[in-house]
Coordinates of C-alpha atoms in Angstrom, one line a residue:
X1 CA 0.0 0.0 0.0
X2 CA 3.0 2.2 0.3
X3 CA 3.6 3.1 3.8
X4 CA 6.7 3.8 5.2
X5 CA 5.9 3.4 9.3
X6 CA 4.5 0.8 11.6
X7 CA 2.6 2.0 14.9
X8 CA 2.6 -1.0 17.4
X9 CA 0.9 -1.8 20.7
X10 CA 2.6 -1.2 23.8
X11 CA 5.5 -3.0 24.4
X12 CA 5.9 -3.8 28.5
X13 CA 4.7 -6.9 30.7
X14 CA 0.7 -6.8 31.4
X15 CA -1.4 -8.0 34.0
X16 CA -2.4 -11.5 33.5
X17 CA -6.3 -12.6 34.1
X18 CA -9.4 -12.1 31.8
X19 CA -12.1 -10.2 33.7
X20 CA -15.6 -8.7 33.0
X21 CA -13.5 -5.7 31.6
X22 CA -12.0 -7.7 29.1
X23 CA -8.0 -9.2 29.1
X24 CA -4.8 -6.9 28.9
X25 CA -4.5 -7.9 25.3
X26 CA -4.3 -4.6 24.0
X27 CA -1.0 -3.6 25.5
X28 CA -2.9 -0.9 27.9
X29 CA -2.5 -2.1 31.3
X30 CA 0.7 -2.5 32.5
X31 CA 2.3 -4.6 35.0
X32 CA 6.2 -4.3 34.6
X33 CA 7.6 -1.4 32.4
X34 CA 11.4 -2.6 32.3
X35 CA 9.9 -6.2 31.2
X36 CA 8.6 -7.3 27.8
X37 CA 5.2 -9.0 27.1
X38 CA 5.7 -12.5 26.3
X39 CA 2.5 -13.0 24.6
X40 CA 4.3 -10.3 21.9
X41 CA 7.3 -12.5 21.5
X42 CA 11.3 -11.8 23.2
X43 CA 13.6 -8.8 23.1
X44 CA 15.1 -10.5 19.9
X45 CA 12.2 -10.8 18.2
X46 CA 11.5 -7.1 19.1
X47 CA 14.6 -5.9 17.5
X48 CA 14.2 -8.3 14.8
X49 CA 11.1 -6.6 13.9
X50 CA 13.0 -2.9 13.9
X51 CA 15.8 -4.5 11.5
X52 CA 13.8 -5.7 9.0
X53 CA 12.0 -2.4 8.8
X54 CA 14.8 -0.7 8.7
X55 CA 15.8 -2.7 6.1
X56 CA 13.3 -1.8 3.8
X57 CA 13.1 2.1 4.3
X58 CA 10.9 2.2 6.9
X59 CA 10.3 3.3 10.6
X60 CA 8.8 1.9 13.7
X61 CA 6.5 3.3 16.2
X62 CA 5.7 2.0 19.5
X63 CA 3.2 3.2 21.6
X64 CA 3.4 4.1 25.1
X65 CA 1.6 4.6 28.3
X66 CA 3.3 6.8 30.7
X67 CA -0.2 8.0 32.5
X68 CA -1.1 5.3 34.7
X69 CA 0.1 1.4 36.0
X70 CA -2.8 -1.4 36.0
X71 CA -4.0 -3.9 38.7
X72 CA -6.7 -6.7 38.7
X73 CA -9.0 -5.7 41.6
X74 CA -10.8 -2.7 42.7
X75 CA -8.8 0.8 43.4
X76 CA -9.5 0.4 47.1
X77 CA -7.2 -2.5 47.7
X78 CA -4.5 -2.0 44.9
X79 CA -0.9 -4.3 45.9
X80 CA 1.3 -1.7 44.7
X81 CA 4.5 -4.0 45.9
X82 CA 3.8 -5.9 42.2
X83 CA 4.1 -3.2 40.2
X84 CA 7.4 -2.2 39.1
X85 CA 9.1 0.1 38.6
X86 CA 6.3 2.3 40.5
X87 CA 6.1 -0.2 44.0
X88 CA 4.9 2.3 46.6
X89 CA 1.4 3.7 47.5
X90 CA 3.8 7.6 47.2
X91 CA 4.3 7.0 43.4
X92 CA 0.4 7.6 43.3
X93 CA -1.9 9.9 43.2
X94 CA -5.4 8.9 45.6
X95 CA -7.6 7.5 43.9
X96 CA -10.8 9.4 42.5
X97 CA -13.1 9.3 40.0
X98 CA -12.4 11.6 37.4
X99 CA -14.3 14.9 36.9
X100 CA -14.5 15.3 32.8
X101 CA -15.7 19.1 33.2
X102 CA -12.2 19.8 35.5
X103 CA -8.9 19.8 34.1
X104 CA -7.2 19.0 37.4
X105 CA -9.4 16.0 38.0
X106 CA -8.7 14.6 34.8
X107 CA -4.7 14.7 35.4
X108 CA -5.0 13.5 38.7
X109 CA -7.8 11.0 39.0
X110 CA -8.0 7.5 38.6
X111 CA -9.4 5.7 35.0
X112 CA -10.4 2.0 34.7
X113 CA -12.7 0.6 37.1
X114 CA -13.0 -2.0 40.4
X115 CA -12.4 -4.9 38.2
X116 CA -9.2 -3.0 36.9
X117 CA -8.3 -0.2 38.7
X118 CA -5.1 2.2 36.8
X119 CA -3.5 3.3 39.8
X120 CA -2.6 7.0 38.5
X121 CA 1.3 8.0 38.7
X122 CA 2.4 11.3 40.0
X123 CA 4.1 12.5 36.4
X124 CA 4.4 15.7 38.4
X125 CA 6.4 14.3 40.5
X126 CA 10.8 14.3 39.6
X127 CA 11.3 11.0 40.8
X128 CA 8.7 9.3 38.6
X129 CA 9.6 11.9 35.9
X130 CA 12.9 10.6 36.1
X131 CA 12.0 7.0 35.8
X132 CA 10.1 7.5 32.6
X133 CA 12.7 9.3 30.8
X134 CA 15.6 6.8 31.6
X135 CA 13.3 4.2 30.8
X136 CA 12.2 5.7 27.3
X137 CA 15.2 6.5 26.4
X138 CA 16.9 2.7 27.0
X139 CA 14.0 1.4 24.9
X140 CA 14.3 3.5 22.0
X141 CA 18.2 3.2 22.1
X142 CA 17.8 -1.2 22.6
X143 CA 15.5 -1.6 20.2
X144 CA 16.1 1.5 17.4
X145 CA 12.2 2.8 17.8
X146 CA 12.1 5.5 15.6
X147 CA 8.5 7.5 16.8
X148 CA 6.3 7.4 20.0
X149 CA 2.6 7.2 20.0
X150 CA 1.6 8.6 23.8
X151 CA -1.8 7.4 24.9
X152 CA -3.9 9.4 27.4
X153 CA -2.1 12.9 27.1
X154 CA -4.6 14.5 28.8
X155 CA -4.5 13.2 31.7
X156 CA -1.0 14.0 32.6
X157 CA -0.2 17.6 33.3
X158 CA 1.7 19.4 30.1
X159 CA 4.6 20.8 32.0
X160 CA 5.6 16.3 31.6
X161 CA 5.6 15.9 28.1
X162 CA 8.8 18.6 26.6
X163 CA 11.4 16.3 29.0
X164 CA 9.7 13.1 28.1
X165 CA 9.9 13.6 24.2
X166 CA 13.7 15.1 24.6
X167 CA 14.8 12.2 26.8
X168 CA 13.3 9.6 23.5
X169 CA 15.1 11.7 21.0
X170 CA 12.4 10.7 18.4
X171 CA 9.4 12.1 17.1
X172 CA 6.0 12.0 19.3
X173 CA 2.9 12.2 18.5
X174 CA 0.2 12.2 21.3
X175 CA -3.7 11.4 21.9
X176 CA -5.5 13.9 23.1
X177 CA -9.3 12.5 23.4
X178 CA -11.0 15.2 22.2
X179 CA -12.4 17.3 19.8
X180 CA -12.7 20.8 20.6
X181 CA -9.6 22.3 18.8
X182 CA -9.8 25.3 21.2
X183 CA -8.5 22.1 23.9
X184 CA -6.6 20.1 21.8
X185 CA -4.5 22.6 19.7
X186 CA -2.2 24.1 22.8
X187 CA -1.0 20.4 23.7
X188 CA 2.1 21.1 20.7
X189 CA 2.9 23.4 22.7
X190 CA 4.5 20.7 24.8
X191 CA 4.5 17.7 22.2
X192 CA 5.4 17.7 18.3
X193 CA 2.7 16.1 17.4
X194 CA -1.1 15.2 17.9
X195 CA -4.0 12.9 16.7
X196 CA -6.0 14.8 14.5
X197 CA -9.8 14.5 16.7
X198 CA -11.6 17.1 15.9
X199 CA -11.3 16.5 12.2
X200 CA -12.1 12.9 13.3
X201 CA -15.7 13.6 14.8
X202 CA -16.2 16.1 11.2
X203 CA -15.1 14.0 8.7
X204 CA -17.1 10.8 10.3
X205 CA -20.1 13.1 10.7
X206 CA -20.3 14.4 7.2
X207 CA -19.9 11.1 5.0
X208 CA -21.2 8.5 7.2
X209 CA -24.3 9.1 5.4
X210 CA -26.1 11.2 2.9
X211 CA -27.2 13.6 5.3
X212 CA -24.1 14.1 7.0
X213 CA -22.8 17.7 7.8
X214 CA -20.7 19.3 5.2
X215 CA -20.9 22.6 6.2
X216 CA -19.7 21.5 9.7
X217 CA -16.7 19.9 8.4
X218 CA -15.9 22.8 5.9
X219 CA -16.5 25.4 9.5
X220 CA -14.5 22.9 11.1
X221 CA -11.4 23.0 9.0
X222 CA -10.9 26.6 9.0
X223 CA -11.6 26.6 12.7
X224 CA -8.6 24.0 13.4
X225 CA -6.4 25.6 10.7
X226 CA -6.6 28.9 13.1
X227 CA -6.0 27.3 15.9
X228 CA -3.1 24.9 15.3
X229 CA 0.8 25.6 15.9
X230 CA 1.7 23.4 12.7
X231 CA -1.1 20.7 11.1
X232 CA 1.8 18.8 9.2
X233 CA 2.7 17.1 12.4
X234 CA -1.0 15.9 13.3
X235 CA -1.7 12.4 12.7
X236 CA -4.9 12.6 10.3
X237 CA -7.5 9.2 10.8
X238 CA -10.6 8.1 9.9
X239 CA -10.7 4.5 12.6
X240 CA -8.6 3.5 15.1
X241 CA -8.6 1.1 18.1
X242 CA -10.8 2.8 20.3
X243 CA -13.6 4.1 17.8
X244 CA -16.2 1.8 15.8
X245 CA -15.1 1.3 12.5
X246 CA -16.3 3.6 9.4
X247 CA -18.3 0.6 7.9
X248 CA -20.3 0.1 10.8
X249 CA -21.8 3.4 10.3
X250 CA -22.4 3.0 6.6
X251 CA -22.1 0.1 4.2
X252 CA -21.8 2.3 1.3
X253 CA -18.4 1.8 -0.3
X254 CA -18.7 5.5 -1.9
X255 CA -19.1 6.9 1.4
X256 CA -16.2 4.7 2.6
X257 CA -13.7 6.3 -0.2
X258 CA -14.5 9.9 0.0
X259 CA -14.0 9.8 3.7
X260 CA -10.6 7.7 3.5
X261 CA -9.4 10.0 0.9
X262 CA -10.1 13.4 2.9
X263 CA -8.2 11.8 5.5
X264 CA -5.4 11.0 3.4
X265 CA -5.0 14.3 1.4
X266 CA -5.8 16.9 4.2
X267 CA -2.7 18.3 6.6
X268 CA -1.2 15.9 8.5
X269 CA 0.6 12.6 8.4
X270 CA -2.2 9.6 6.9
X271 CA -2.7 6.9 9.4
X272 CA -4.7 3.9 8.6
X273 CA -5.8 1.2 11.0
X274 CA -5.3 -2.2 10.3
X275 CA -8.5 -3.9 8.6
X276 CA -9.8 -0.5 7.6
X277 CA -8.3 -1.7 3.8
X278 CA -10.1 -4.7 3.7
X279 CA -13.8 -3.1 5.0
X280 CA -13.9 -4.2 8.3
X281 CA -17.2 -3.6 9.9
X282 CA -16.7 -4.1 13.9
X283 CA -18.5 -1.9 16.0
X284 CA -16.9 -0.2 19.6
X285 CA -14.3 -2.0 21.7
X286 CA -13.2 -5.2 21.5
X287 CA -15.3 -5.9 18.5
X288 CA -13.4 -2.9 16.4
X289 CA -10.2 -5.0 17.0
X290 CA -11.1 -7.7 14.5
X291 CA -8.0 -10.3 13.7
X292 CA -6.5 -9.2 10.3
X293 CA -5.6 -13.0 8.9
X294 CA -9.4 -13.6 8.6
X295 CA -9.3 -11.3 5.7
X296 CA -6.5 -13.4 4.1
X297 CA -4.4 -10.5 3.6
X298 CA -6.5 -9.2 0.1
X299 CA -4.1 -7.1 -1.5
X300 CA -6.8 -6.9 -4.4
X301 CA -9.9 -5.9 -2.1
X302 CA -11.6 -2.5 -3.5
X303 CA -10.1 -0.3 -0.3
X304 CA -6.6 -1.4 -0.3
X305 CA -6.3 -0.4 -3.9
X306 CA -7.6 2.6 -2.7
X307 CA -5.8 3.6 -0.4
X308 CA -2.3 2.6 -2.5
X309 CA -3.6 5.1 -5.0
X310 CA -3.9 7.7 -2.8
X311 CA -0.3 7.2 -1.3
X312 CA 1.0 7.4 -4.6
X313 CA -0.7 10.5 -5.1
X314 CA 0.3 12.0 -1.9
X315 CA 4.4 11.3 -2.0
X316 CA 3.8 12.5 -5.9
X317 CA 2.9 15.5 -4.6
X318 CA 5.3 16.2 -1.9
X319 CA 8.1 14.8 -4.6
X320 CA 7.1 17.6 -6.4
X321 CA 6.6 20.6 -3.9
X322 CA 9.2 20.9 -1.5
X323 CA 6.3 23.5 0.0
X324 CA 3.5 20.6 0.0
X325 CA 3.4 19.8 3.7
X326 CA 3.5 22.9 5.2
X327 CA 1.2 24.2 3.2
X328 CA -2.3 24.5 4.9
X329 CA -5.0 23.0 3.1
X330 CA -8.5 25.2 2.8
X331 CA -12.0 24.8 1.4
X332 CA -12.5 26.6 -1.7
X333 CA -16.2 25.2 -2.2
X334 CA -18.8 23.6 -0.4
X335 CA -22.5 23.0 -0.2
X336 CA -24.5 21.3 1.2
X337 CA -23.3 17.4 -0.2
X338 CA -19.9 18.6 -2.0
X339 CA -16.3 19.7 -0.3
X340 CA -13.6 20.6 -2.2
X341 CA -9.9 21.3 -0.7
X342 CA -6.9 22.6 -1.8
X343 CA -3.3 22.3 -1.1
X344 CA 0.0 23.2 -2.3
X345 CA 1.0 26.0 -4.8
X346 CA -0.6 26.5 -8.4
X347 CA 1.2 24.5 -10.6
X348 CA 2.1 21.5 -8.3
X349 CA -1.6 21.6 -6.4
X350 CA -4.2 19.1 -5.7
X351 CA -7.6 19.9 -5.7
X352 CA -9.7 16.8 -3.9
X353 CA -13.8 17.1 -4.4
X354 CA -15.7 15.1 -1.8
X355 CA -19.4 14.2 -1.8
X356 CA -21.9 12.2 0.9
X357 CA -24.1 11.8 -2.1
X358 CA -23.4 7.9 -1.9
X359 CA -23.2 5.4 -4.5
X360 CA -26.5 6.0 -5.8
X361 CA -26.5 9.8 -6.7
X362 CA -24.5 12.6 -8.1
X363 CA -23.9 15.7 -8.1
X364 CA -22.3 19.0 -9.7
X365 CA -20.2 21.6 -8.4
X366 CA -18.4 24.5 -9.7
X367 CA -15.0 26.0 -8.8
X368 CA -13.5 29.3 -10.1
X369 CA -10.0 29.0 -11.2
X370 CA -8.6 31.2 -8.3
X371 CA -9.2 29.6 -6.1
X372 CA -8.8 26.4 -7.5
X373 CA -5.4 27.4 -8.9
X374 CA -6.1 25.9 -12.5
X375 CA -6.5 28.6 -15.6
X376 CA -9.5 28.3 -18.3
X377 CA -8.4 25.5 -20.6
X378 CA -5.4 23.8 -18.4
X379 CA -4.8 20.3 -19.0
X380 CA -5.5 18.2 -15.5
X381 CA -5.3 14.9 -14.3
X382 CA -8.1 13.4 -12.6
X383 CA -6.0 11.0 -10.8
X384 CA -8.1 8.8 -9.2
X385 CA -10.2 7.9 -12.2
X386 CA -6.8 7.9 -15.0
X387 CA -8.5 10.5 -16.8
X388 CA -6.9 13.9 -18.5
X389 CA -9.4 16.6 -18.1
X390 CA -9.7 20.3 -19.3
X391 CA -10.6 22.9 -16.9
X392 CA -13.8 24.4 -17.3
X393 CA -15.4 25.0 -13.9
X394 CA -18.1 22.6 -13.3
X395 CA -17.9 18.9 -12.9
X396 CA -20.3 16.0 -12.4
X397 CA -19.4 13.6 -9.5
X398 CA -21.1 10.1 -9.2
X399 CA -20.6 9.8 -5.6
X400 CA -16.5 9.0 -5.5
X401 CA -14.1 11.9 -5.0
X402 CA -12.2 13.7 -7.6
X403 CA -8.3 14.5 -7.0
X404 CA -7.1 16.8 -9.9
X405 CA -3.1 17.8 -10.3
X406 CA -1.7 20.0 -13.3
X407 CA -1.1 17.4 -15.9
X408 CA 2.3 15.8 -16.1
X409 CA 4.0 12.2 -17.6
X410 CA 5.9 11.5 -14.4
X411 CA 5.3 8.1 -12.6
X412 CA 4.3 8.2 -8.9
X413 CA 5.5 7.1 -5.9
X414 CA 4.5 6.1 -2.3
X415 CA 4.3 6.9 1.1
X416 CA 2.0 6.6 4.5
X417 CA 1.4 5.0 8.1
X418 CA -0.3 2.0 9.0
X419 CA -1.1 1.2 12.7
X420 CA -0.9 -2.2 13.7
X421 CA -3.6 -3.8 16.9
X422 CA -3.1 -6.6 18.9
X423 CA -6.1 -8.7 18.2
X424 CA -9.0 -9.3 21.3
X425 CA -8.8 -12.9 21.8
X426 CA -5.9 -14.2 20.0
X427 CA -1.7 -13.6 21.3
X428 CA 0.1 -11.7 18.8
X429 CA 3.9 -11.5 18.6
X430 CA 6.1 -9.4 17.0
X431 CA 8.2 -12.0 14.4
X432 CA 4.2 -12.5 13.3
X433 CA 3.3 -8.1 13.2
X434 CA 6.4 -8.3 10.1
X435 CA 5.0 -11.9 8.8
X436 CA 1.7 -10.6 8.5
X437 CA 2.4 -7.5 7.1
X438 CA 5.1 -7.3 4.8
X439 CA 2.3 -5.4 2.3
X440 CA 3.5 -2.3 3.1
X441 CA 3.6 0.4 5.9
X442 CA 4.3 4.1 7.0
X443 CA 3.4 7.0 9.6
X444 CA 6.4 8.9 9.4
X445 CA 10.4 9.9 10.2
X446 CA 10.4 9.9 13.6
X447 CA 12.9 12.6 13.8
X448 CA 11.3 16.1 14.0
X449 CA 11.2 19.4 12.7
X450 CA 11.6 20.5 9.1
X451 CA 14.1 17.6 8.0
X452 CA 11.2 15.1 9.5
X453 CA 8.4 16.8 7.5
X454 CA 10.2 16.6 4.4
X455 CA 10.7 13.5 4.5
X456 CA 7.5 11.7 5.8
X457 CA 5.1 13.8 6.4

């Protein structure tokens, strides 16, 4: 598919025991940070999995839980003695229930449950802050990890995060749950990089059917492109591990392909989520965390074609525009079914048009040539359907986005991220994570700044 990244689970020793709340297959609750989780394979097989990517090109990404610890049994009667390195009641905050509507109650409160309680860490405190960065900085150096996804972000204080990322020396990238941009936009302040959730909640809102909000998502672009310190370094998704997948929502294959493709062509760096090439249709945790081997690895099914396209359009543009990523992508038309967005500079631009008309329908729209970029009578490309084109305003869509370039003979290349799950009920290893997915991966250089948005985007 062209991607040049692989986002894994976490990496440590779990707790051991399946509960009402489910098993610790995920990588999420964590038991030993200094030891490896068996059920993922050894330290060799660990670096054996960074080799080969290396190998080839490509970069690896481990996420990371620095927020809270994990114990099997209600917060009240936590053994903190066999949890290491964090083995005294003082590395702890008290436990509470957290407070959504009060930002010091989310930092500082408890989450899980009484079945399994996350016994939260004191990140303000040195000691622990201190234990974190020696300990993310041995891993990254043992086993050559190249990026950092952080889960929970939120709910450690920000003052945590600029000594955390300098002590990995590699590119982080952090979730913040949430999809105001007014709240999630000052967290680069303190991290490089952020998933992208407030275009999340737009983009799944406007195509997840045919009366899905355009205008909101067209409002909430320029809203977020206001707001944010630099949109090349968010991590732009459409699924992921803790949200139900597209094709729950919708069946409707058109649907499926205009939202992947906004995804993949707005600011940011693409991220795909394992089984979201080949359809899957899970709905919310576990059952969004479907075992990719029982699609038998299609590399022929309708969305991993799909989404290879659009990677080779993508790196064919940045190959191009040395301007592409920083640029800031902007609505220059929308109604009430139709979105179209621009980015990069006349001459090397791509114009995408998006519809939630659905398979079934069409629709027309028309875009002037300034803002569009392309003069009266250019030769395009419609890339996505092989087609030359000239320009002449108004188009006729049947329900699959239009991606239009200035015309050129040049062959294109690839690029993208791809994030890998642990599956709900089955152990997954890391010799198998390269095995089973040799196809192709990407997110990103994990180095930052301008040399790591050049490269990967």
């Amino acid at each position: 598919m062209g991607f040049t990244a692989v986002w894994i689970s976490p990496i440590v020793k779990q707790i051991d025991g399946a509960t009402k709340d489910g098993s610790s297959y995920h990588g999420y609750w964590a038991s030993d940070i200094w030891s490896l989780n068996p059920s993922f394979g050894t330290a060799d097989d660990l670096k054996g999995l960074s080799k080969a990517l290396h190998d080839r090109g490509m970069y690896l990404m481990v996420d990371v839980v620095t927020n809270h610890m994990a114990y099997l049994g209600c917060r009240s009667c936590v053994n903190y003695q066999g949890l290491n390195p964090f083995s005294s009641q003082s590395y702890y905050h008290s436990p509470c229930t957290i407070n959504y509507d009060n930002q010091t109650s989310v930092e500082i409160c408890w989450q899980g449950s009484d079945v399994v309680s996350l016994p939260d860490l004191k990140t303000e405190n040195d000691g622990v802050r201190k234990i974190w960065n020696d300990w993310v900085s041995k891993i990254v150096s043992t086993y050559g990890i190249d990026g950092l996804r952080i889960d929970s972000v939120k709910h450690v204080e920000k003052s945590f995060w600029p000594g955390f990322e300098s002590a990995a020396g590699v590119y982080a990238i952090g979730e913040v749950f949430q999809g105001d941009p007014a709240y999630l936009a000052p967290y680069q302040s303190y991290i490089s990089g952020l998933l992208d959730y407030a275009s999340y909640y737009w983009t799944v809102n406007a195509f997840q059917s045919t009366n899905g909000s355009i205008t909101a998502l067209a409002n909430g672009i320029n809203t977020l492109k206001a707001a944010a310190i630099d949109l090349s370094l968010y991590g732009s998704f459409l699924e992921n591990h803790d949200q139900a997948r597209f094709a729950h929502k919708t069946s409707d294959m058109a649907l499926a392909k205009n939202a992947i493709a906004f995804t993949m062509l707005k600011d940011g760096i693409p991220i795909i989520y394992q089984g979201q090439e080949q359809h899957y249709a899970g709905s919310d945790t576990p059952y969004n965390r479907e075992a990719l081997w029982l699609s038998g690895y299609s590399t022929n099914s309708e969305l991993y074609t799909w989404i290879k396209r659009l990677n080779q359009l993508r790196t064919h543009a940045i190959s191009k525009d040395d301007g592409y990523l920083s640029y800031r992508a902007w609505p220059i038309y929308s109604d009430s079914h139709t979105i179209a967005m621009r980015k990069g500079y006349s001459g090397k631009q791509v114009v995408g048009v998006f519809t939630n008309v659905g398979a079934s329908s069409s629709t027309t729209a028309t875009l002037s040539s300034s803002a569009s970029g392309f003069s009266a009578n250019q030769q395009i490309t419609d890339v996505l359907q092989d087609r030359l084109r000239r320009q002449h305003n108004r188009h006729t869509f049947w329900g699959t986005p239009k991606d239009l370039i200035p015309y050129s003979g040049s062959q294109w290349q690839r690029h993208l991220f791809l994030k890998l799950n642990s599956h709900f009920d089955r152990k997954h290893n890391f010799r198998s994570s390269y095995i089973n997915f040799v196809v192709g991966v990407n997110i990103l250089h994990c180095h930052c700044g301008a040399h790591h948005r050049q490269r990967s985007g």
